[in-house]
């Protein structure tokens, strides 16, 4: 495992050297022309009891968000069908919950998982904390991946969330692993964290064994009403440095260019693909905030002469 100074040294390489190394690792492990399209569906929106300072779905902040109860199973399956037709191979369902509680709502989520899995799509869910028993139920229903981000360094995390701990996060990831699901875990950049925090964040991710199969790298979407509404975005080239470093540290994982793409130029996204990003969220919306949309992403992939991955890897 690499130390923080070693990770830092990779991150700070001369830019062309960093890109060359990341791109070499990328093509040794993946077809660099392929890009995975994933679709997000917010199956339960807003009114979350947690106080994550970046999140428009926390009940603590007035963001003008329309709160919506758990979606009906049929509507979720309709969304999954449409996403499949638009080229997505992974459907990721997110709920603004602190944790999963057993009962009718969880049973409905299990039904959604079964339904989407039967369509031949990879199913991913992100439902907050889960215990081992719940993780096994999800796995048995056909859930392939669980998304639970470390989000930042341990030190910075404590400044932005008070309602749960970093170790709570690690526990859930452990439960997901024990149940035999894949782990999707990454973080958010541009929350006002230091460069050091970003190095420690990557280091924490490398401590997960085995490595997470996907690493989503989100650029903060600063939402009015949240404590981070005025956060300074990360300089674009520093964002690319993080993608490239993640690619080098996680050669066999998917590196997902996640939230924040509406404020990125096509050129920046192309650079991120050259640095090893090989997955994105497509559709008009992420969970609650805007996303470039299918039309734009199909065009981007075409312009770059790349290919949308057609079968789940
Ligand atoms: N409630 C669950 C949880 O926190 O794990 C699942 C849903 S939560 C919205 C999933 C992830 O979305 C968070 O871990 C965070 O990385 C990301 N996220 C939330 N708000 C964001 C924002 N404003 N910009 C970028 N990413 C954000
Ligand atoms: C992840 O890392 N990013 C996605 C997904 N996992 C669940 C969520 C991004 C949410 C951005 C803010 C919003 O749309 O509410
Ligand atoms: Fe709730 Fe997840 Fe948003 Fe935190 S990130 S407030 S847990 S929905």
mmCIF file of C-alpha atoms and ligand atoms in Angstrom:
data_model
loop_
_atom_site.group_PDB
_atom_site.id
_atom_site.type_symbol
_atom_site.label_atom_id
_atom_site.label_comp_id
_atom_site.label_asym_id
_atom_site.label_seq_id
_atom_site.Cartn_x
_atom_site.Cartn_y
_atom_site.Cartn_z
ATOM 1 C CA UNK A 1 0.000 0.000 0.000
ATOM 2 C CA UNK A 2 1.243 3.482 -0.819
ATOM 3 C CA UNK A 3 1.938 6.050 1.877
ATOM 4 C CA UNK A 4 0.443 9.555 1.848
ATOM 5 C CA UNK A 5 3.772 11.090 0.665
ATOM 6 C CA UNK A 6 3.930 8.508 -2.137
ATOM 7 C CA UNK A 7 0.380 9.337 -3.241
ATOM 8 C CA UNK A 8 1.242 13.006 -3.032
ATOM 9 C CA UNK A 9 4.310 12.503 -5.216
ATOM 10 C CA UNK A 10 2.194 10.843 -7.908
ATOM 11 C CA UNK A 11 -0.399 13.631 -7.724
ATOM 12 C CA UNK A 12 2.286 16.314 -8.092
ATOM 13 C CA UNK A 13 4.132 14.786 -11.054
ATOM 14 C CA UNK A 14 4.618 17.120 -14.010
ATOM 15 C CA UNK A 15 1.191 17.114 -15.668
ATOM 16 C CA UNK A 16 2.230 15.387 -18.939
ATOM 17 C CA UNK A 17 4.073 12.672 -16.987
ATOM 18 C CA UNK A 18 1.066 12.137 -14.695
ATOM 19 C CA UNK A 19 -1.278 11.850 -17.658
ATOM 20 C CA UNK A 20 1.072 9.467 -19.461
ATOM 21 C CA UNK A 21 1.321 7.171 -16.436
ATOM 22 C CA UNK A 22 -2.419 7.219 -15.771
ATOM 23 C CA UNK A 23 -3.243 6.603 -19.378
ATOM 24 C CA UNK A 24 -0.728 3.715 -19.537
ATOM 25 C CA UNK A 25 -2.309 2.052 -16.491
ATOM 26 C CA UNK A 26 -5.732 2.662 -18.014
ATOM 27 C CA UNK A 27 -4.952 0.878 -21.294
ATOM 28 C CA UNK A 28 -3.175 -1.984 -19.529
ATOM 29 C CA UNK A 29 -6.408 -2.781 -17.736
ATOM 30 C CA UNK A 30 -9.286 -1.422 -19.827
ATOM 31 C CA UNK A 31 -10.197 -0.561 -23.374
ATOM 32 C CA UNK A 32 -9.648 3.222 -23.262
ATOM 33 C CA UNK A 33 -12.276 3.786 -25.973
ATOM 34 C CA UNK A 34 -15.054 2.395 -23.782
ATOM 35 C CA UNK A 35 -17.155 4.424 -21.442
ATOM 36 C CA UNK A 36 -19.805 3.047 -19.133
ATOM 37 C CA UNK A 37 -23.133 4.881 -18.925
ATOM 38 C CA UNK A 38 -24.891 4.635 -15.568
ATOM 39 C CA UNK A 39 -28.235 6.157 -14.681
ATOM 40 C CA UNK A 40 -29.240 7.477 -11.295
ATOM 41 C CA UNK A 41 -32.748 7.364 -9.898
ATOM 42 C CA UNK A 42 -33.676 9.151 -6.699
ATOM 43 C CA UNK A 43 -36.194 6.688 -5.266
ATOM 44 C CA UNK A 44 -36.744 8.736 -2.097
ATOM 45 C CA UNK A 45 -35.950 12.414 -2.135
ATOM 46 C CA UNK A 46 -35.113 14.907 0.600
ATOM 47 C CA UNK A 47 -36.027 15.183 4.306
ATOM 48 C CA UNK A 48 -32.871 13.298 5.290
ATOM 49 C CA UNK A 49 -32.102 13.464 9.030
ATOM 50 C CA UNK A 50 -28.335 13.678 8.418
ATOM 51 C CA UNK A 51 -26.494 17.006 8.295
ATOM 52 C CA UNK A 52 -23.975 16.465 5.476
ATOM 53 C CA UNK A 53 -22.980 20.047 4.678
ATOM 54 C CA UNK A 54 -22.806 19.476 0.917
ATOM 55 C CA UNK A 55 -26.173 17.834 0.500
ATOM 56 C CA UNK A 56 -29.349 19.495 -0.758
ATOM 57 C CA UNK A 57 -31.370 16.579 0.650
ATOM 58 C CA UNK A 58 -30.639 17.220 4.313
ATOM 59 C CA UNK A 59 -33.738 18.328 6.241
ATOM 60 C CA UNK A 60 -31.556 20.855 8.089
ATOM 61 C CA UNK A 61 -31.133 23.163 5.108
ATOM 62 C CA UNK A 62 -33.705 25.118 3.204
ATOM 63 C CA UNK A 63 -32.854 24.358 -0.404
ATOM 64 C CA UNK A 64 -36.371 24.564 -1.829
ATOM 65 C CA UNK A 65 -36.196 20.877 -2.703
ATOM 66 C CA UNK A 66 -39.478 19.030 -3.216
ATOM 67 C CA UNK A 67 -39.587 16.185 -0.734
ATOM 68 C CA UNK A 68 -40.845 12.932 -2.237
ATOM 69 C CA UNK A 69 -41.703 9.692 -0.481
ATOM 70 C CA UNK A 70 -40.478 6.318 -1.715
ATOM 71 C CA UNK A 71 -41.363 5.905 -5.397
ATOM 72 C CA UNK A 72 -43.702 3.170 -6.522
ATOM 73 C CA UNK A 73 -41.956 0.065 -7.779
ATOM 74 C CA UNK A 74 -43.641 0.307 -11.207
ATOM 75 C CA UNK A 75 -42.371 3.850 -11.794
ATOM 76 C CA UNK A 76 -38.837 2.863 -10.911
ATOM 77 C CA UNK A 77 -38.952 -0.065 -13.335
ATOM 78 C CA UNK A 78 -40.236 2.234 -16.092
ATOM 79 C CA UNK A 79 -37.258 4.522 -15.474
ATOM 80 C CA UNK A 80 -34.858 1.588 -15.629
ATOM 81 C CA UNK A 81 -36.323 0.399 -18.934
ATOM 82 C CA UNK A 82 -35.909 3.883 -20.464
ATOM 83 C CA UNK A 83 -32.331 4.103 -19.170
ATOM 84 C CA UNK A 84 -31.514 0.735 -20.709
ATOM 85 C CA UNK A 85 -32.862 1.899 -24.058
ATOM 86 C CA UNK A 86 -30.631 4.987 -23.837
ATOM 87 C CA UNK A 87 -27.539 2.809 -23.450
ATOM 88 C CA UNK A 88 -27.121 2.523 -19.692
ATOM 89 C CA UNK A 89 -25.886 -0.768 -18.345
ATOM 90 C CA UNK A 90 -26.031 0.201 -14.681
ATOM 91 C CA UNK A 91 -29.013 1.539 -12.763
ATOM 92 C CA UNK A 92 -28.229 3.173 -9.443
ATOM 93 C CA UNK A 93 -31.070 3.849 -7.026
ATOM 94 C CA UNK A 94 -30.474 6.348 -4.259
ATOM 95 C CA UNK A 95 -32.498 7.093 -1.142
ATOM 96 C CA UNK A 96 -32.089 10.055 1.200
ATOM 97 C CA UNK A 97 -31.991 7.801 4.252
ATOM 98 C CA UNK A 98 -29.622 7.786 7.186
ATOM 99 C CA UNK A 99 -29.876 4.008 7.238
ATOM 100 C CA UNK A 100 -31.986 1.121 6.040
ATOM 101 C CA UNK A 101 -34.815 0.052 8.333
ATOM 102 C CA UNK A 102 -36.535 -3.239 7.855
ATOM 103 C CA UNK A 103 -40.211 -3.061 6.903
ATOM 104 C CA UNK A 104 -42.483 -2.321 3.956
ATOM 105 C CA UNK A 105 -40.176 0.325 2.469
ATOM 106 C CA UNK A 106 -37.146 -1.923 2.439
ATOM 107 C CA UNK A 107 -39.286 -4.735 1.001
ATOM 108 C CA UNK A 108 -40.292 -2.376 -1.822
ATOM 109 C CA UNK A 109 -36.631 -1.540 -2.485
ATOM 110 C CA UNK A 110 -35.853 -5.280 -2.656
ATOM 111 C CA UNK A 111 -38.618 -5.620 -5.238
ATOM 112 C CA UNK A 112 -37.108 -2.761 -7.276
ATOM 113 C CA UNK A 113 -33.718 -4.479 -7.129
ATOM 114 C CA UNK A 114 -35.237 -7.776 -8.343
ATOM 115 C CA UNK A 115 -37.095 -6.003 -11.145
ATOM 116 C CA UNK A 116 -34.100 -4.051 -12.477
ATOM 117 C CA UNK A 117 -31.812 -7.043 -12.158
ATOM 118 C CA UNK A 118 -34.278 -9.150 -14.195
ATOM 119 C CA UNK A 119 -33.970 -6.576 -16.999
ATOM 120 C CA UNK A 120 -30.308 -7.544 -17.295
ATOM 121 C CA UNK A 121 -28.936 -4.300 -15.925
ATOM 122 C CA UNK A 122 -26.326 -4.065 -13.201
ATOM 123 C CA UNK A 123 -28.073 -2.906 -10.069
ATOM 124 C CA UNK A 124 -26.491 -0.492 -7.629
ATOM 125 C CA UNK A 125 -28.146 1.071 -4.601
ATOM 126 C CA UNK A 126 -27.143 3.763 -2.150
ATOM 127 C CA UNK A 127 -29.384 3.783 0.890
ATOM 128 C CA UNK A 128 -27.189 5.031 3.726
ATOM 129 C CA UNK A 129 -25.960 2.675 6.428
ATOM 130 C CA UNK A 130 -26.745 -1.052 6.180
ATOM 131 C CA UNK A 131 -26.103 -3.928 8.534
ATOM 132 C CA UNK A 132 -24.861 -7.299 7.376
ATOM 133 C CA UNK A 133 -28.282 -8.940 7.295
ATOM 134 C CA UNK A 134 -29.745 -6.171 5.130
ATOM 135 C CA UNK A 135 -26.715 -6.306 2.850
ATOM 136 C CA UNK A 136 -27.271 -10.049 2.352
ATOM 137 C CA UNK A 137 -30.953 -9.427 1.526
ATOM 138 C CA UNK A 138 -29.931 -6.875 -1.098
ATOM 139 C CA UNK A 139 -27.347 -9.222 -2.573
ATOM 140 C CA UNK A 140 -29.896 -12.083 -2.691
ATOM 141 C CA UNK A 141 -32.376 -9.817 -4.488
ATOM 142 C CA UNK A 142 -29.809 -9.279 -7.270
ATOM 143 C CA UNK A 143 -28.026 -6.122 -6.158
ATOM 144 C CA UNK A 144 -24.520 -6.195 -7.586
ATOM 145 C CA UNK A 145 -23.064 -3.008 -6.137
ATOM 146 C CA UNK A 146 -23.533 -0.820 -3.068
ATOM 147 C CA UNK A 147 -22.478 2.837 -3.229
ATOM 148 C CA UNK A 148 -21.214 4.317 0.008
ATOM 149 C CA UNK A 149 -18.682 7.113 -0.346
ATOM 150 C CA UNK A 150 -15.898 7.944 2.074
ATOM 151 C CA UNK A 151 -16.364 11.429 0.611
ATOM 152 C CA UNK A 152 -13.260 13.042 2.120
ATOM 153 C CA UNK A 153 -10.401 12.609 4.573
ATOM 154 C CA UNK A 154 -11.247 11.474 8.100
ATOM 155 C CA UNK A 155 -10.226 14.878 9.446
ATOM 156 C CA UNK A 156 -12.299 16.939 7.032
ATOM 157 C CA UNK A 157 -15.293 14.596 7.367
ATOM 158 C CA UNK A 158 -15.712 15.562 11.006
ATOM 159 C CA UNK A 159 -16.002 19.222 10.017
ATOM 160 C CA UNK A 160 -18.824 18.634 7.548
ATOM 161 C CA UNK A 161 -20.961 15.898 9.119
ATOM 162 C CA UNK A 162 -21.801 15.563 12.788
ATOM 163 C CA UNK A 163 -24.571 12.973 12.658
ATOM 164 C CA UNK A 164 -22.352 9.985 11.870
ATOM 165 C CA UNK A 165 -18.689 9.066 11.960
ATOM 166 C CA UNK A 166 -16.085 7.973 9.458
ATOM 167 C CA UNK A 167 -16.046 4.593 11.193
ATOM 168 C CA UNK A 168 -19.809 4.253 10.605
ATOM 169 C CA UNK A 169 -19.006 4.661 6.922
ATOM 170 C CA UNK A 170 -16.253 2.026 7.062
ATOM 171 C CA UNK A 171 -18.554 -0.384 8.923
ATOM 172 C CA UNK A 172 -21.204 -0.228 6.238
ATOM 173 C CA UNK A 173 -18.576 -0.828 3.560
ATOM 174 C CA UNK A 174 -17.415 -3.858 5.550
ATOM 175 C CA UNK A 175 -20.994 -5.187 5.743
ATOM 176 C CA UNK A 176 -21.393 -4.753 1.993
ATOM 177 C CA UNK A 177 -18.179 -6.696 1.391
ATOM 178 C CA UNK A 178 -19.105 -9.496 3.777
ATOM 179 C CA UNK A 179 -22.389 -9.921 1.928
ATOM 180 C CA UNK A 180 -20.453 -10.400 -1.325
ATOM 181 C CA UNK A 181 -21.539 -7.203 -3.077
ATOM 182 C CA UNK A 182 -19.168 -4.966 -5.010
ATOM 183 C CA UNK A 183 -18.210 -1.691 -3.368
ATOM 184 C CA UNK A 184 -18.578 1.675 -5.071
ATOM 185 C CA UNK A 185 -16.842 4.289 -2.959
ATOM 186 C CA UNK A 186 -15.360 7.659 -3.791
ATOM 187 C CA UNK A 187 -15.816 11.226 -2.764
ATOM 188 C CA UNK A 188 -16.464 14.883 -3.425
ATOM 189 C CA UNK A 189 -13.892 17.476 -4.441
ATOM 190 C CA UNK A 190 -14.213 21.237 -4.097
ATOM 191 C CA UNK A 191 -15.831 21.389 -0.661
ATOM 192 C CA UNK A 192 -13.135 23.708 0.707
ATOM 193 C CA UNK A 193 -10.912 20.779 1.708
ATOM 194 C CA UNK A 194 -7.143 21.203 1.515
ATOM 195 C CA UNK A 195 -4.864 19.454 -0.936
ATOM 196 C CA UNK A 196 -3.653 17.405 2.035
ATOM 197 C CA UNK A 197 -7.227 16.319 2.755
ATOM 198 C CA UNK A 198 -7.491 15.093 -0.809
ATOM 199 C CA UNK A 199 -4.305 13.026 -0.425
ATOM 200 C CA UNK A 200 -5.585 11.536 2.846
ATOM 201 C CA UNK A 201 -8.951 10.819 1.227
ATOM 202 C CA UNK A 202 -7.232 8.802 -1.539
ATOM 203 C CA UNK A 203 -5.082 7.075 1.071
ATOM 204 C CA UNK A 204 -8.187 6.030 3.051
ATOM 205 C CA UNK A 205 -9.660 4.563 -0.130
ATOM 206 C CA UNK A 206 -6.489 2.538 -0.758
ATOM 207 C CA UNK A 207 -6.854 1.066 2.738
ATOM 208 C CA UNK A 208 -10.073 -0.685 1.680
ATOM 209 C CA UNK A 209 -9.281 -4.309 0.903
ATOM 210 C CA UNK A 210 -10.091 -5.407 -1.672
ATOM 211 C CA UNK A 211 -10.122 -2.123 -3.580
ATOM 212 C CA UNK A 212 -13.541 -0.663 -4.402
ATOM 213 C CA UNK A 213 -14.667 -1.870 -7.823
ATOM 214 C CA UNK A 214 -15.813 1.662 -8.649
ATOM 215 C CA UNK A 215 -14.543 5.013 -7.462
ATOM 216 C CA UNK A 216 -16.920 7.896 -8.167
ATOM 217 C CA UNK A 217 -15.213 11.278 -8.197
ATOM 218 C CA UNK A 218 -17.777 14.019 -7.680
ATOM 219 C CA UNK A 219 -17.185 17.714 -8.099
ATOM 220 C CA UNK A 220 -19.293 19.511 -5.506
ATOM 221 C CA UNK A 221 -22.566 20.815 -6.915
ATOM 222 C CA UNK A 222 -22.936 23.833 -4.669
ATOM 223 C CA UNK A 223 -26.589 24.238 -3.823
ATOM 224 C CA UNK A 224 -28.101 27.414 -2.418
ATOM 225 C CA UNK A 225 -29.211 26.951 1.167
ATOM 226 C CA UNK A 226 -26.525 24.402 2.048
ATOM 227 C CA UNK A 227 -23.522 25.495 4.133
ATOM 228 C CA UNK A 228 -21.369 24.917 1.037
ATOM 229 C CA UNK A 229 -23.250 27.163 -1.324
ATOM 230 C CA UNK A 230 -20.235 29.456 -1.728
ATOM 231 C CA UNK A 231 -17.495 26.824 -1.820
ATOM 232 C CA UNK A 232 -14.676 27.529 -4.289
ATOM 233 C CA UNK A 233 -14.619 24.963 -7.079
ATOM 234 C CA UNK A 234 -11.431 22.999 -7.549
ATOM 235 C CA UNK A 235 -9.252 24.352 -10.388
ATOM 236 C CA UNK A 236 -10.069 22.098 -13.371
ATOM 237 C CA UNK A 237 -6.510 20.824 -13.815
ATOM 238 C CA UNK A 238 -6.377 19.832 -10.145
ATOM 239 C CA UNK A 239 -9.582 17.896 -10.740
ATOM 240 C CA UNK A 240 -7.860 16.031 -13.596
ATOM 241 C CA UNK A 241 -4.872 15.359 -11.328
ATOM 242 C CA UNK A 242 -7.224 13.636 -8.867
ATOM 243 C CA UNK A 243 -8.756 11.495 -11.619
ATOM 244 C CA UNK A 244 -5.305 10.507 -12.888
ATOM 245 C CA UNK A 245 -4.030 9.700 -9.392
ATOM 246 C CA UNK A 246 -7.141 7.625 -8.680
ATOM 247 C CA UNK A 247 -6.593 5.713 -11.953
ATOM 248 C CA UNK A 248 -2.988 4.917 -10.959
ATOM 249 C CA UNK A 249 -3.994 3.846 -7.445
ATOM 250 C CA UNK A 250 -6.967 1.779 -8.652
ATOM 251 C CA UNK A 251 -5.889 0.241 -11.960
ATOM 252 C CA UNK A 252 -8.742 -2.271 -12.144
ATOM 253 C CA UNK A 253 -11.541 -0.086 -10.772
ATOM 254 C CA UNK A 254 -13.953 2.016 -12.690
ATOM 255 C CA UNK A 255 -13.189 5.673 -12.163
ATOM 256 C CA UNK A 256 -16.485 7.496 -12.509
ATOM 257 C CA UNK A 257 -16.719 11.130 -13.542
ATOM 258 C CA UNK A 258 -19.751 11.781 -11.361
ATOM 259 C CA UNK A 259 -21.502 14.950 -10.108
ATOM 260 C CA UNK A 260 -20.544 18.393 -11.335
ATOM 261 C CA UNK A 261 -20.310 17.785 -15.081
ATOM 262 C CA UNK A 262 -22.723 20.592 -16.004
ATOM 263 C CA UNK A 263 -19.995 23.040 -15.031
ATOM 264 C CA UNK A 264 -17.275 21.161 -16.940
ATOM 265 C CA UNK A 265 -16.386 21.871 -20.552
ATOM 266 C CA UNK A 266 -16.252 19.011 -23.051
ATOM 267 C CA UNK A 267 -12.499 19.592 -23.217
ATOM 268 C CA UNK A 268 -12.157 19.057 -19.480
ATOM 269 C CA UNK A 269 -14.228 15.885 -19.625
ATOM 270 C CA UNK A 270 -12.126 14.633 -22.542
ATOM 271 C CA UNK A 271 -9.003 15.269 -20.479
ATOM 272 C CA UNK A 272 -10.576 13.320 -17.606
ATOM 273 C CA UNK A 273 -11.156 10.363 -19.960
ATOM 274 C CA UNK A 274 -7.511 10.578 -21.056
ATOM 275 C CA UNK A 275 -6.561 10.557 -17.369
ATOM 276 C CA UNK A 276 -8.440 7.286 -16.925
ATOM 277 C CA UNK A 277 -12.079 8.084 -16.145
ATOM 278 C CA UNK A 278 -14.191 5.397 -17.813
ATOM 279 C CA UNK A 279 -17.701 5.823 -16.488
ATOM 280 C CA UNK A 280 -20.269 8.580 -16.062
ATOM 281 C CA UNK A 281 -23.795 9.270 -14.926
ATOM 282 C CA UNK A 282 -26.055 10.094 -17.798
ATOM 283 C CA UNK A 283 -29.567 11.566 -17.831
ATOM 284 C CA UNK A 284 -31.036 15.019 -17.230
ATOM 285 C CA UNK A 285 -30.678 14.728 -13.482
ATOM 286 C CA UNK A 286 -28.294 13.237 -10.948
ATOM 287 C CA UNK A 287 -30.362 12.676 -7.793
ATOM 288 C CA UNK A 288 -31.731 16.197 -7.358
ATOM 289 C CA UNK A 289 -29.385 18.448 -9.342
ATOM 290 C CA UNK A 290 -28.998 18.876 -13.126
ATOM 291 C CA UNK A 291 -26.753 16.713 -15.285
ATOM 292 C CA UNK A 292 -25.784 17.209 -18.963
ATOM 293 C CA UNK A 293 -28.409 14.765 -20.317
ATOM 294 C CA UNK A 294 -28.323 11.860 -22.738
ATOM 295 C CA UNK A 295 -28.249 13.925 -25.879
ATOM 296 C CA UNK A 296 -25.138 15.775 -24.813
ATOM 297 C CA UNK A 297 -23.370 12.635 -23.644
ATOM 298 C CA UNK A 298 -24.108 10.640 -26.797
ATOM 299 C CA UNK A 299 -22.729 13.554 -28.808
ATOM 300 C CA UNK A 300 -19.646 13.848 -26.626
ATOM 301 C CA UNK A 301 -18.861 10.144 -26.966
ATOM 302 C CA UNK A 302 -19.361 10.390 -30.727
ATOM 303 C CA UNK A 303 -17.199 13.504 -31.081
ATOM 304 C CA UNK A 304 -14.415 11.782 -29.189
ATOM 305 C CA UNK A 305 -14.800 8.629 -31.288
ATOM 306 C CA UNK A 306 -15.365 6.614 -28.132
ATOM 307 C CA UNK A 307 -17.900 3.846 -27.488
ATOM 308 C CA UNK A 308 -20.647 3.402 -24.930
ATOM 309 C CA UNK A 309 -20.093 0.067 -23.238
ATOM 310 C CA UNK A 310 -22.900 -2.243 -24.256
ATOM 311 C CA UNK A 311 -22.584 -5.185 -21.908
ATOM 312 C CA UNK A 312 -21.903 -5.037 -18.216
ATOM 313 C CA UNK A 313 -18.258 -5.989 -17.588
HETATM 314 N N1 LIG B 1 -27.921 8.934 1.876
HETATM 315 C C1 LIG B 1 -26.968 8.047 1.346
HETATM 316 C C2 LIG B 1 -25.543 8.391 1.711
HETATM 317 O O1 LIG B 1 -25.263 9.515 2.109
HETATM 318 O O2 LIG B 1 -24.692 7.509 1.571
HETATM 319 C C3 LIG B 1 -27.088 7.876 -0.166
HETATM 320 C C4 LIG B 1 -27.365 9.087 -1.016
HETATM 321 S S1 LIG B 1 -26.136 10.397 -0.965
HETATM 322 C C5 LIG B 1 -26.955 11.666 -1.852
HETATM 323 C C6 LIG B 1 -24.867 9.749 -2.036
HETATM 324 C C7 LIG B 1 -23.659 10.601 -2.311
HETATM 325 O O3 LIG B 1 -24.029 11.734 -3.093
HETATM 326 C C8 LIG B 1 -22.931 11.211 -1.141
HETATM 327 O O4 LIG B 1 -22.088 10.321 -0.486
HETATM 328 C C9 LIG B 1 -22.133 12.302 -1.830
HETATM 329 O O5 LIG B 1 -20.884 11.797 -2.251
HETATM 330 C C10 LIG B 1 -22.956 12.646 -3.061
HETATM 331 N N2 LIG B 1 -23.462 14.020 -3.002
HETATM 332 C C11 LIG B 1 -24.465 14.509 -2.237
HETATM 333 N N3 LIG B 1 -24.638 15.825 -2.433
HETATM 334 C C12 LIG B 1 -23.713 16.192 -3.347
HETATM 335 C C13 LIG B 1 -23.382 17.451 -3.965
HETATM 336 N N4 LIG B 1 -24.026 18.568 -3.659
HETATM 337 N N5 LIG B 1 -22.385 17.467 -4.877
HETATM 338 C C14 LIG B 1 -21.718 16.329 -5.181
HETATM 339 N N6 LIG B 1 -21.987 15.125 -4.641
HETATM 340 C C15 LIG B 1 -22.953 15.063 -3.724
HETATM 341 C C1 LIG B 2 -22.053 9.370 -6.211
HETATM 342 O O1 LIG B 2 -20.876 9.306 -5.828
HETATM 343 N N1 LIG B 2 -22.580 10.408 -6.843
HETATM 344 C C2 LIG B 2 -23.991 10.203 -7.089
HETATM 345 C C3 LIG B 2 -24.189 8.730 -6.648
HETATM 346 N N2 LIG B 2 -22.936 8.405 -6.059
HETATM 347 C C4 LIG B 2 -25.301 8.357 -5.769
HETATM 348 C C5 LIG B 2 -24.838 11.200 -6.418
HETATM 349 C C6 LIG B 2 -24.504 12.622 -6.785
HETATM 350 C C7 LIG B 2 -25.503 13.506 -6.153
HETATM 351 C C8 LIG B 2 -25.296 14.953 -6.514
HETATM 352 C C9 LIG B 2 -26.257 15.856 -5.837
HETATM 353 C C10 LIG B 2 -27.690 15.629 -6.185
HETATM 354 O O2 LIG B 2 -28.042 15.514 -7.382
HETATM 355 O O3 LIG B 2 -28.512 15.616 -5.276
HETATM 356 FE FE1 LIG B 3 -28.699 12.294 3.706
HETATM 357 FE FE2 LIG B 3 -26.983 11.050 2.084
HETATM 358 FE FE3 LIG B 3 -27.572 13.671 1.751
HETATM 359 FE FE4 LIG B 3 -26.114 12.949 3.836
HETATM 360 S S1 LIG B 3 -25.546 12.713 1.662
HETATM 361 S S2 LIG B 3 -27.874 14.362 3.880
HETATM 362 S S3 LIG B 3 -27.019 10.952 4.329
HETATM 363 S S4 LIG B 3 -28.961 11.958 1.515
#
